[in-house]
């Protein structure tokens, strides 16, 4: 039986005043999917995420979230979001890892009920899920970019979302830690059955983790299983993106060796 659609976009178009950014996007994300959203800079990825998050309204087309029209959808906490700019706390920032994660609870249970007995338990469970429980009492600013990013994912998880949206989460993570970061995301998908949308440029590194790929450049050029994406020709991808996507990626890898 097909899994339930959590996000359904149909013929969604969007323009900022005069610039057409998205054109007739139809995209369905189902429960349990791990979708990599690929596209060059300026292709509309962040705009698409803002539409899913309800921060922007489509100029045309419809959005359904968990089967409900996006405009009347009440359960914002079901959609967890970690932005690209999250991991920017400097060493002086006065909050512990535990406090940062607990701040993710306020959306769900309200500022005045924060001392629920299971709050700390949920904070620790979220930290465990991202492999960061031993850092609970450390100052957030003392952690590396990758460790901070894991803490921000724990902050999103503590609100018990049903889907997690990550916008280029490996920006600021050291190259040698990227694979273990993706392995952690893979565990969340497999063991917590977390549905994921991941905006990334690391399609080769993330390849073993994801189930689906969507290629965006103003419109969705491809959306399907990862294996079908792998069998697309380079010429096809280059035609969509206007430059050699895989080749650039491989060249970068060669340089890093
Ligand atoms: P991506 O995330 O793929 O880099 P974006 O969704 O950020 O792409 O941007 C898509 C296009 O929309 C770009 O051409 C960008 O310049 C334009 N754009 C983004 N935000 C705004 C804005 N607030 N006002 C006008 N144009 C914008």
Tab-separated table of C-alpha atoms and ligand atoms in Angstrom:
chain	number	residue	atom	x	y	z
A	1	UNK	CA	0.000	0.000	0.000
A	2	UNK	CA	1.322	3.467	-0.894
A	3	UNK	CA	2.372	5.547	2.099
A	4	UNK	CA	0.324	8.583	3.054
A	5	UNK	CA	1.263	11.832	1.249
A	6	UNK	CA	2.476	14.390	3.791
A	7	UNK	CA	3.186	17.152	1.300
A	8	UNK	CA	1.423	17.595	-2.017
A	9	UNK	CA	2.122	20.508	-4.305
A	10	UNK	CA	0.090	20.807	-7.447
A	11	UNK	CA	0.938	23.218	-10.267
A	12	UNK	CA	2.548	25.609	-7.801
A	13	UNK	CA	4.001	28.769	-9.340
A	14	UNK	CA	5.579	31.670	-7.520
A	15	UNK	CA	6.965	35.049	-8.451
A	16	UNK	CA	8.632	37.806	-6.440
A	17	UNK	CA	7.126	40.942	-7.946
A	18	UNK	CA	8.588	40.615	-11.473
A	19	UNK	CA	10.791	37.520	-11.170
A	20	UNK	CA	9.208	34.168	-11.932
A	21	UNK	CA	10.944	31.750	-9.534
A	22	UNK	CA	8.820	28.589	-9.557
A	23	UNK	CA	6.825	27.347	-12.497
A	24	UNK	CA	4.130	24.661	-12.210
A	25	UNK	CA	5.728	22.568	-9.498
A	26	UNK	CA	3.961	19.307	-8.735
A	27	UNK	CA	5.628	17.287	-6.020
A	28	UNK	CA	4.421	14.679	-3.527
A	29	UNK	CA	6.412	13.646	-0.459
A	30	UNK	CA	5.151	10.512	1.262
A	31	UNK	CA	5.582	9.198	4.782
A	32	UNK	CA	9.054	7.651	5.172
A	33	UNK	CA	10.554	9.288	2.062
A	34	UNK	CA	14.067	10.662	2.263
A	35	UNK	CA	14.062	13.226	-0.534
A	36	UNK	CA	17.162	15.079	-1.735
A	37	UNK	CA	16.199	18.384	-3.353
A	38	UNK	CA	18.884	19.331	-5.860
A	39	UNK	CA	19.337	22.458	-7.926
A	40	UNK	CA	21.891	25.158	-8.680
A	41	UNK	CA	21.987	28.436	-6.743
A	42	UNK	CA	18.986	30.577	-7.570
A	43	UNK	CA	16.929	27.610	-8.807
A	44	UNK	CA	14.183	28.272	-6.253
A	45	UNK	CA	14.965	25.691	-3.533
A	46	UNK	CA	14.623	28.076	-0.568
A	47	UNK	CA	11.502	29.604	-2.074
A	48	UNK	CA	9.974	26.139	-2.437
A	49	UNK	CA	10.777	25.335	1.200
A	50	UNK	CA	9.192	28.640	2.311
A	51	UNK	CA	6.024	27.691	0.444
A	52	UNK	CA	5.943	24.282	2.151
A	53	UNK	CA	6.517	25.967	5.534
A	54	UNK	CA	3.643	28.384	4.866
A	55	UNK	CA	5.938	31.443	4.921
A	56	UNK	CA	5.092	32.300	1.302
A	57	UNK	CA	1.838	31.764	-0.564
A	58	UNK	CA	1.969	30.396	-4.099
A	59	UNK	CA	0.958	32.790	-6.854
A	60	UNK	CA	-0.843	29.854	-8.470
A	61	UNK	CA	-1.515	26.232	-7.611
A	62	UNK	CA	-2.337	24.346	-4.419
A	63	UNK	CA	-0.433	23.104	-1.378
A	64	UNK	CA	-1.730	20.293	0.814
A	65	UNK	CA	-0.061	19.396	4.100
A	66	UNK	CA	-1.056	16.103	5.737
A	67	UNK	CA	-4.099	16.055	3.471
A	68	UNK	CA	-5.297	19.545	4.497
A	69	UNK	CA	-5.120	22.766	2.453
A	70	UNK	CA	-1.891	24.570	3.442
A	71	UNK	CA	-3.821	27.781	4.232
A	72	UNK	CA	-5.851	26.124	7.011
A	73	UNK	CA	-3.207	23.680	8.272
A	74	UNK	CA	-2.917	24.074	12.055
A	75	UNK	CA	-0.157	21.662	13.064
A	76	UNK	CA	2.898	23.703	12.198
A	77	UNK	CA	4.915	21.700	14.741
A	78	UNK	CA	4.569	18.592	12.557
A	79	UNK	CA	7.018	20.169	10.138
A	80	UNK	CA	10.495	20.599	11.637
A	81	UNK	CA	12.877	22.942	9.865
A	82	UNK	CA	16.597	23.497	10.283
A	83	UNK	CA	17.840	26.447	8.268
A	84	UNK	CA	21.185	26.819	6.611
A	85	UNK	CA	22.194	29.625	8.938
A	86	UNK	CA	21.515	27.803	12.194
A	87	UNK	CA	25.077	26.913	13.049
A	88	UNK	CA	26.374	30.360	13.750
A	89	UNK	CA	26.612	30.662	17.536
A	90	UNK	CA	29.939	32.066	18.615
A	91	UNK	CA	31.841	30.939	21.683
A	92	UNK	CA	30.349	33.649	23.894
A	93	UNK	CA	26.723	32.673	23.371
A	94	UNK	CA	25.286	32.068	26.864
A	95	UNK	CA	23.273	28.855	26.458
A	96	UNK	CA	23.946	25.209	27.082
A	97	UNK	CA	23.175	22.510	24.555
A	98	UNK	CA	20.354	21.327	26.833
A	99	UNK	CA	18.799	24.826	26.858
A	100	UNK	CA	19.043	25.215	23.102
A	101	UNK	CA	17.241	21.900	22.580
A	102	UNK	CA	14.602	22.739	25.227
A	103	UNK	CA	13.829	25.976	23.351
A	104	UNK	CA	12.315	23.740	20.651
A	105	UNK	CA	9.609	22.698	23.129
A	106	UNK	CA	8.061	26.132	23.540
A	107	UNK	CA	6.304	26.015	20.192
A	108	UNK	CA	4.525	22.844	21.163
A	109	UNK	CA	3.579	23.235	24.797
A	110	UNK	CA	3.617	26.987	25.313
A	111	UNK	CA	5.941	29.199	27.312
A	112	UNK	CA	4.075	28.793	30.589
A	113	UNK	CA	4.122	25.015	30.757
A	114	UNK	CA	7.790	24.442	30.183
A	115	UNK	CA	8.466	22.580	33.396
A	116	UNK	CA	6.620	19.446	32.475
A	117	UNK	CA	8.241	16.465	34.197
A	118	UNK	CA	9.152	14.751	30.970
A	119	UNK	CA	10.750	17.823	29.405
A	120	UNK	CA	14.313	16.886	30.308
A	121	UNK	CA	13.700	13.298	29.273
A	122	UNK	CA	12.545	14.440	25.843
A	123	UNK	CA	15.526	16.774	25.524
A	124	UNK	CA	17.911	13.915	26.295
A	125	UNK	CA	16.139	11.536	23.920
A	126	UNK	CA	16.475	14.083	21.125
A	127	UNK	CA	20.160	14.559	21.897
A	128	UNK	CA	20.622	10.781	21.878
A	129	UNK	CA	18.964	10.548	18.463
A	130	UNK	CA	21.661	12.825	17.013
A	131	UNK	CA	24.520	11.308	19.043
A	132	UNK	CA	25.067	14.385	21.222
A	133	UNK	CA	23.851	13.375	24.701
A	134	UNK	CA	27.337	13.612	26.212
A	135	UNK	CA	27.422	17.334	25.293
A	136	UNK	CA	24.170	18.262	27.092
A	137	UNK	CA	25.815	20.583	29.616
A	138	UNK	CA	28.361	22.157	27.296
A	139	UNK	CA	28.035	25.711	26.036
A	140	UNK	CA	26.635	25.671	22.489
A	141	UNK	CA	29.296	28.123	21.272
A	142	UNK	CA	32.114	25.719	22.201
A	143	UNK	CA	30.969	23.088	19.711
A	144	UNK	CA	32.129	22.602	16.137
A	145	UNK	CA	29.871	23.524	13.203
A	146	UNK	CA	28.848	19.887	12.721
A	147	UNK	CA	28.103	19.367	16.419
A	148	UNK	CA	26.039	22.566	16.524
A	149	UNK	CA	24.095	21.418	13.501
A	150	UNK	CA	23.279	18.131	15.280
A	151	UNK	CA	22.034	20.134	18.285
A	152	UNK	CA	19.758	22.202	15.997
A	153	UNK	CA	18.355	18.986	14.597
A	154	UNK	CA	17.739	17.797	18.188
A	155	UNK	CA	15.918	21.106	18.842
A	156	UNK	CA	13.671	20.390	15.865
A	157	UNK	CA	13.141	16.750	16.958
A	158	UNK	CA	12.101	17.635	20.515
A	159	UNK	CA	8.853	19.124	19.138
A	160	UNK	CA	8.140	15.642	17.678
A	161	UNK	CA	7.765	16.627	14.022
A	162	UNK	CA	6.539	14.136	11.452
A	163	UNK	CA	8.760	15.556	8.738
A	164	UNK	CA	12.136	17.246	8.945
A	165	UNK	CA	13.295	19.790	6.366
A	166	UNK	CA	17.011	20.535	6.261
A	167	UNK	CA	18.410	23.337	4.101
A	168	UNK	CA	22.026	22.520	3.183
A	169	UNK	CA	22.849	21.288	6.687
A	170	UNK	CA	26.450	20.376	5.880
A	171	UNK	CA	27.518	23.951	5.120
A	172	UNK	CA	30.108	24.668	7.823
A	173	UNK	CA	30.778	21.004	8.614
A	174	UNK	CA	34.350	19.738	8.097
A	175	UNK	CA	34.664	17.489	5.076
A	176	UNK	CA	35.720	14.446	7.174
A	177	UNK	CA	32.602	14.721	9.354
A	178	UNK	CA	30.057	15.019	6.550
A	179	UNK	CA	29.626	11.267	6.011
A	180	UNK	CA	28.937	10.550	9.697
A	181	UNK	CA	26.470	13.454	9.699
A	182	UNK	CA	24.577	11.862	6.810
A	183	UNK	CA	24.753	8.458	8.560
A	184	UNK	CA	23.020	10.087	11.545
A	185	UNK	CA	20.268	11.440	9.239
A	186	UNK	CA	19.934	7.968	7.759
A	187	UNK	CA	19.396	6.528	11.273
A	188	UNK	CA	16.663	9.106	11.962
A	189	UNK	CA	14.937	8.091	8.743
A	190	UNK	CA	15.297	4.342	9.328
A	191	UNK	CA	14.864	4.004	13.076
A	192	UNK	CA	12.599	6.939	13.947
A	193	UNK	CA	10.819	6.669	10.560
A	194	UNK	CA	11.350	10.385	10.099
A	195	UNK	CA	10.343	11.681	6.677
A	196	UNK	CA	13.076	13.986	5.370
A	197	UNK	CA	13.561	16.684	2.774
A	198	UNK	CA	17.217	17.570	2.387
A	199	UNK	CA	18.497	20.419	0.239
A	200	UNK	CA	22.027	19.462	-0.697
A	201	UNK	CA	24.815	19.725	-3.227
A	202	UNK	CA	26.505	16.534	-1.968
A	203	UNK	CA	24.452	14.127	-4.002
A	204	UNK	CA	27.271	11.573	-4.271
A	205	UNK	CA	28.027	11.574	-0.534
A	206	UNK	CA	24.381	11.368	0.421
A	207	UNK	CA	23.608	8.753	-2.194
A	208	UNK	CA	23.320	5.756	0.178
A	209	UNK	CA	21.051	7.675	2.527
A	210	UNK	CA	18.274	8.978	0.297
A	211	UNK	CA	15.290	7.229	-1.277
A	212	UNK	CA	14.186	9.914	-3.754
A	213	UNK	CA	15.643	12.822	-5.705
A	214	UNK	CA	13.958	15.948	-7.054
A	215	UNK	CA	15.848	18.168	-9.513
A	216	UNK	CA	14.662	21.756	-9.425
A	217	UNK	CA	15.474	24.618	-11.719
A	218	UNK	CA	12.386	26.836	-11.703
A	219	UNK	CA	10.404	23.712	-12.473
A	220	UNK	CA	10.788	20.088	-11.349
A	221	UNK	CA	12.772	18.400	-14.123
A	222	UNK	CA	12.894	15.051	-12.378
A	223	UNK	CA	11.310	13.510	-9.303
A	224	UNK	CA	11.691	9.835	-8.647
A	225	UNK	CA	13.601	7.037	-6.989
A	226	UNK	CA	17.283	7.532	-6.383
A	227	UNK	CA	18.180	4.586	-8.645
A	228	UNK	CA	16.307	6.212	-11.538
A	229	UNK	CA	18.148	9.469	-10.868
A	230	UNK	CA	21.465	7.573	-10.957
A	231	UNK	CA	20.671	6.229	-14.398
A	232	UNK	CA	20.060	9.717	-15.872
A	233	UNK	CA	22.778	10.763	-18.303
A	234	UNK	CA	25.124	13.649	-17.558
A	235	UNK	CA	23.924	15.304	-20.768
A	236	UNK	CA	20.379	15.258	-19.451
A	237	UNK	CA	21.353	16.832	-16.126
A	238	UNK	CA	23.537	19.428	-17.841
A	239	UNK	CA	20.634	20.437	-20.086
A	240	UNK	CA	18.429	21.039	-17.021
A	241	UNK	CA	20.994	22.881	-14.980
A	242	UNK	CA	22.903	24.703	-17.706
A	243	UNK	CA	26.238	23.332	-16.501
A	244	UNK	CA	27.979	20.045	-15.788
A	245	UNK	CA	26.621	19.077	-12.376
A	246	UNK	CA	28.234	15.702	-11.820
A	247	UNK	CA	31.477	16.657	-13.504
A	248	UNK	CA	31.959	19.665	-11.229
A	249	UNK	CA	31.247	17.479	-8.243
A	250	UNK	CA	33.767	14.844	-9.306
A	251	UNK	CA	36.402	17.475	-10.010
A	252	UNK	CA	35.936	18.859	-6.497
A	253	UNK	CA	36.397	15.408	-5.043
A	254	UNK	CA	39.607	14.920	-7.001
A	255	UNK	CA	40.928	18.194	-5.578
A	256	UNK	CA	40.130	17.133	-2.025
A	257	UNK	CA	42.088	13.864	-2.279
B	1	LIG	P1	18.019	28.779	-4.127
B	1	LIG	O1	17.573	28.489	-2.732
B	1	LIG	O2	17.871	27.617	-5.055
B	1	LIG	O3	19.394	29.375	-4.206
B	1	LIG	P2	16.080	30.949	-4.008
B	1	LIG	O4	14.741	30.374	-3.795
B	1	LIG	O5	16.774	31.558	-2.828
B	1	LIG	O6	17.028	29.885	-4.741
B	1	LIG	O7	15.982	32.109	-5.105
B	1	LIG	C1	15.368	31.895	-6.372
B	1	LIG	C2	15.338	33.215	-7.162
B	1	LIG	O8	14.493	34.137	-6.482
B	1	LIG	C3	16.696	33.892	-7.292
B	1	LIG	O9	16.770	34.448	-8.577
B	1	LIG	C4	16.640	34.973	-6.240
B	1	LIG	O10	17.435	36.059	-6.625
B	1	LIG	C5	15.181	35.354	-6.216
B	1	LIG	N1	14.763	35.823	-4.892
B	1	LIG	C6	14.909	35.159	-3.707
B	1	LIG	N2	14.361	35.866	-2.690
B	1	LIG	C7	13.859	37.001	-3.247
B	1	LIG	C8	13.169	38.157	-2.727
B	1	LIG	N3	12.860	38.245	-1.418
B	1	LIG	N4	12.796	39.124	-3.594
B	1	LIG	C9	13.064	39.040	-4.919
B	1	LIG	N5	13.709	37.980	-5.486
B	1	LIG	C10	14.113	36.986	-4.657
